[in-house]
Amino acid sequence: MTTVGGDNGLLLALAAEAVRRRPGAGWAAVGLPSLGVPAARDAGLDTGAGLWVDTPGGRWPQVLSLLMSAVPVILLGAYGTVPGRVTRRVAGQVRAQGAVLLVAGPWEGADLRLRVAEARWYGLDRGHGVLRHRLVTVEASGRGAAGGAPRRAQLWLPGPTGAVMPPEPEDELPGELVRRDRALRVVG
């Protein structure tokens, strides 16, 4: 189980990667009414294979349980403090189903906690243009193998191709983003 601290772009990128590793797999979003179809599609999710349950109410654990038997990747909204018995039951179901559960907020007992510690958008040049690329620093912490001091990594989220990718040493910022194989010029 992985928590993603308040960044829908990172949440969607993780979901898209999890689905990509399971060809033909569906996915579901529970309790995330602000999650839009265009954002999901832009992140690489097949929106035709997605299920949305925007407001499951107080029965969200039952909705989650039902969906886990149908789709292997689930995005879950933040539900504040969840009782320990519920978190243990959900964790057991995740393990039994071999599911991926990505929680958009804190979750007691999560194996991995990710958060965008820093973010900077690129694309505006001298006050005009279009925001196109975001360079983020993702901080990871957790328990077990993810334990110890938090680790950090930089990613383009989205990058010049629209996909998530690590920055390359020759990336020049801000202004023009220069790549070995091509030049991308910011047009305003």
Tab-separated table of C-alpha atoms in Angstrom:
chain	number	residue	atom	x	y	z
A	1	MET	CA	0.000	0.000	0.000
A	2	THR	CA	1.356	3.402	-1.020
A	3	THR	CA	0.278	6.856	0.081
A	4	VAL	CA	0.735	9.870	-2.146
A	5	GLY	CA	0.698	13.159	-0.296
A	6	GLY	CA	-1.666	15.506	-2.068
A	7	ASP	CA	-0.386	15.461	-5.647
A	8	ASN	CA	-2.835	14.111	-8.225
A	9	GLY	CA	-0.184	14.168	-10.959
A	10	LEU	CA	2.032	11.786	-9.010
A	11	LEU	CA	-0.971	9.658	-8.004
A	12	LEU	CA	-2.066	9.285	-11.642
A	13	ALA	CA	1.480	8.601	-12.875
A	14	LEU	CA	1.863	5.780	-10.339
A	15	ALA	CA	-1.514	4.330	-11.300
A	16	ALA	CA	-0.662	4.465	-15.008
A	17	GLU	CA	2.602	2.632	-14.390
A	18	ALA	CA	0.879	-0.035	-12.261
A	19	VAL	CA	-1.750	-0.596	-14.968
A	20	ARG	CA	0.915	-0.632	-17.705
A	21	ARG	CA	2.624	-3.527	-15.918
A	22	ARG	CA	-0.664	-5.475	-16.039
A	23	PRO	CA	-1.764	-5.458	-19.682
A	24	GLY	CA	-5.519	-5.340	-20.099
A	25	ALA	CA	-6.069	-4.490	-16.431
A	26	GLY	CA	-8.723	-2.060	-15.295
A	27	TRP	CA	-8.479	0.467	-12.506
A	28	ALA	CA	-10.786	2.395	-10.188
A	29	ALA	CA	-10.874	5.745	-8.396
A	30	VAL	CA	-12.815	5.857	-5.122
A	31	GLY	CA	-13.572	9.075	-3.250
A	32	LEU	CA	-11.721	11.315	-5.702
A	33	PRO	CA	-14.461	13.495	-7.243
A	34	SER	CA	-11.931	16.116	-8.421
A	35	LEU	CA	-10.063	13.543	-10.508
A	36	GLY	CA	-10.891	14.322	-14.107
A	37	VAL	CA	-11.057	12.135	-17.184
A	38	PRO	CA	-8.651	14.352	-19.200
A	39	ALA	CA	-6.043	14.244	-16.416
A	40	ALA	CA	-6.324	10.454	-16.155
A	41	ARG	CA	-6.035	10.091	-19.932
A	42	ASP	CA	-3.054	12.481	-20.094
A	43	ALA	CA	-1.312	10.421	-17.401
A	44	GLY	CA	-1.624	7.334	-19.587
A	45	LEU	CA	-4.652	5.610	-18.055
A	46	ASP	CA	-7.214	4.000	-20.325
A	47	THR	CA	-10.319	5.896	-19.225
A	48	GLY	CA	-12.531	3.280	-20.859
A	49	ALA	CA	-11.135	0.715	-18.402
A	50	GLY	CA	-11.576	3.001	-15.376
A	51	LEU	CA	-14.328	2.972	-12.789
A	52	TRP	CA	-15.209	6.095	-10.815
A	53	VAL	CA	-17.009	6.055	-7.478
A	54	ASP	CA	-16.879	9.740	-6.582
A	55	THR	CA	-18.751	9.718	-3.277
A	56	PRO	CA	-18.988	6.247	-1.711
A	57	GLY	CA	-20.025	7.721	1.654
A	58	GLY	CA	-19.479	5.886	4.906
A	59	ARG	CA	-19.515	2.507	3.181
A	60	TRP	CA	-16.296	3.187	1.297
A	61	PRO	CA	-14.505	0.139	2.811
A	62	GLN	CA	-17.193	-2.144	1.350
A	63	VAL	CA	-16.979	-0.367	-2.024
A	64	LEU	CA	-13.202	-0.747	-1.924
A	65	SER	CA	-13.501	-4.453	-1.108
A	66	LEU	CA	-15.879	-5.045	-3.997
A	67	LEU	CA	-13.682	-3.176	-6.463
A	68	MET	CA	-10.552	-5.059	-5.387
A	69	SER	CA	-12.137	-8.263	-6.614
A	70	ALA	CA	-12.746	-6.645	-10.024
A	71	VAL	CA	-9.730	-4.432	-10.781
A	72	PRO	CA	-6.109	-4.687	-9.648
A	73	VAL	CA	-5.280	-0.965	-9.325
A	74	ILE	CA	-7.280	1.339	-7.067
A	75	LEU	CA	-6.838	5.019	-6.251
A	76	LEU	CA	-8.441	5.988	-2.948
A	77	GLY	CA	-9.230	9.458	-1.656
A	78	ALA	CA	-8.075	10.602	1.775
A	79	TYR	CA	-10.486	9.594	4.528
A	80	GLY	CA	-8.707	11.118	7.510
A	81	THR	CA	-8.117	8.871	10.493
A	82	VAL	CA	-9.208	5.341	9.624
A	83	PRO	CA	-9.695	2.840	12.462
A	84	GLY	CA	-6.900	0.275	12.800
A	85	ARG	CA	-9.225	-2.681	12.208
A	86	VAL	CA	-10.286	-1.168	8.870
A	87	THR	CA	-6.692	-0.499	7.773
A	88	ARG	CA	-5.682	-4.061	8.711
A	89	ARG	CA	-8.657	-5.547	6.864
A	90	VAL	CA	-7.957	-3.469	3.748
A	91	ALA	CA	-4.243	-4.350	3.866
A	92	GLY	CA	-5.144	-8.041	4.076
A	93	GLN	CA	-7.452	-7.739	1.077
A	94	VAL	CA	-4.779	-5.908	-0.916
A	95	ARG	CA	-2.307	-8.736	-0.227
A	96	ALA	CA	-4.859	-11.504	-0.913
A	97	GLN	CA	-5.991	-9.952	-4.219
A	98	GLY	CA	-2.492	-8.906	-5.302
A	99	ALA	CA	-3.917	-5.425	-5.789
A	100	VAL	CA	-2.193	-2.056	-5.892
A	101	LEU	CA	-3.781	0.515	-3.582
A	102	LEU	CA	-2.686	4.127	-3.981
A	103	VAL	CA	-4.071	6.398	-1.267
A	104	ALA	CA	-4.257	10.161	-1.862
A	105	GLY	CA	-3.339	11.176	1.666
A	106	PRO	CA	-2.192	9.709	4.950
A	107	TRP	CA	-2.865	6.053	5.772
A	108	GLU	CA	-1.639	4.465	8.980
A	109	GLY	CA	0.561	1.464	8.252
A	110	ALA	CA	1.354	2.290	4.622
A	111	ASP	CA	4.427	0.482	3.321
A	112	LEU	CA	5.527	3.437	1.226
A	113	ARG	CA	4.823	7.156	1.556
A	114	LEU	CA	5.515	9.441	-1.381
A	115	ARG	CA	5.131	13.183	-1.545
A	116	VAL	CA	6.141	15.963	-3.869
A	117	ALA	CA	8.542	17.976	-1.739
A	118	GLU	CA	9.274	20.606	-4.388
A	119	ALA	CA	7.768	21.458	-7.749
A	120	ARG	CA	8.541	23.976	-10.433
A	121	TRP	CA	6.635	24.529	-13.661
A	122	TYR	CA	8.323	25.497	-16.934
A	123	GLY	CA	6.901	26.950	-20.098
A	124	LEU	CA	6.295	30.587	-19.255
A	125	ASP	CA	8.857	32.894	-20.783
A	126	ARG	CA	8.869	36.554	-19.768
A	127	GLY	CA	5.348	36.389	-18.391
A	128	HIS	CA	3.550	34.567	-21.216
A	129	GLY	CA	3.303	31.098	-22.702
A	130	VAL	CA	1.855	27.789	-21.576
A	131	LEU	CA	2.878	25.709	-18.584
A	132	ARG	CA	4.200	22.528	-20.186
A	133	HIS	CA	6.638	20.703	-17.921
A	134	ARG	CA	6.941	20.298	-14.177
A	135	LEU	CA	10.158	19.306	-12.452
A	136	VAL	CA	9.374	17.731	-9.085
A	137	THR	CA	11.390	16.376	-6.214
A	138	VAL	CA	9.657	13.293	-4.837
A	139	GLU	CA	10.430	12.225	-1.294
A	140	ALA	CA	9.972	8.563	-0.359
A	141	SER	CA	9.823	7.064	3.106
A	142	GLY	CA	8.193	4.045	4.612
A	143	ARG	CA	8.724	0.868	6.518
A	144	GLY	CA	10.493	-2.392	5.785
A	145	ALA	CA	12.687	-2.086	2.702
A	146	ALA	CA	11.559	1.549	2.315
A	147	GLY	CA	12.597	2.369	5.899
A	148	GLY	CA	15.468	4.532	6.998
A	149	ALA	CA	16.104	8.109	6.029
A	150	PRO	CA	13.732	9.558	3.405
A	151	ARG	CA	15.089	9.391	-0.131
A	152	ARG	CA	14.631	12.021	-2.816
A	153	ALA	CA	14.566	11.877	-6.588
A	154	GLN	CA	13.824	14.407	-9.307
A	155	LEU	CA	11.340	13.685	-12.082
A	156	TRP	CA	9.683	15.471	-14.940
A	157	LEU	CA	5.974	15.139	-14.180
A	158	PRO	CA	5.037	15.650	-17.045
A	159	GLY	CA	8.180	15.815	-19.114
A	160	PRO	CA	8.828	17.094	-22.630
A	161	THR	CA	7.184	14.019	-24.173
A	162	GLY	CA	4.224	14.145	-21.786
A	163	ALA	CA	5.509	11.110	-19.888
A	164	VAL	CA	7.143	10.879	-16.479
A	165	MET	CA	10.909	10.762	-16.835
A	166	PRO	CA	14.071	11.585	-14.914
A	167	PRO	CA	15.865	14.793	-15.864
A	168	GLU	CA	19.018	14.444	-17.889
A	169	PRO	CA	22.241	16.308	-17.059
A	170	GLU	CA	22.035	18.352	-20.278
A	171	ASP	CA	18.580	19.750	-19.443
A	172	GLU	CA	18.944	23.521	-19.273
A	173	LEU	CA	16.436	25.464	-17.200
A	174	PRO	CA	14.536	27.764	-17.459
A	175	GLY	CA	13.987	29.039	-20.995
A	176	GLU	CA	14.746	26.439	-23.621
A	177	LEU	CA	14.886	22.804	-22.708
A	178	VAL	CA	17.657	21.262	-24.753
A	179	ARG	CA	17.800	17.507	-25.313
A	180	ARG	CA	20.539	15.526	-27.021
A	181	ASP	CA	18.267	14.392	-29.855
A	182	ARG	CA	16.169	17.507	-30.330
A	183	ALA	CA	15.520	21.030	-29.129
A	184	LEU	CA	12.194	22.076	-27.673
A	185	ARG	CA	11.650	25.801	-27.822
A	186	VAL	CA	9.122	27.453	-25.538
A	187	VAL	CA	6.680	29.373	-27.681
A	188	GLY	CA	4.502	31.997	-26.044
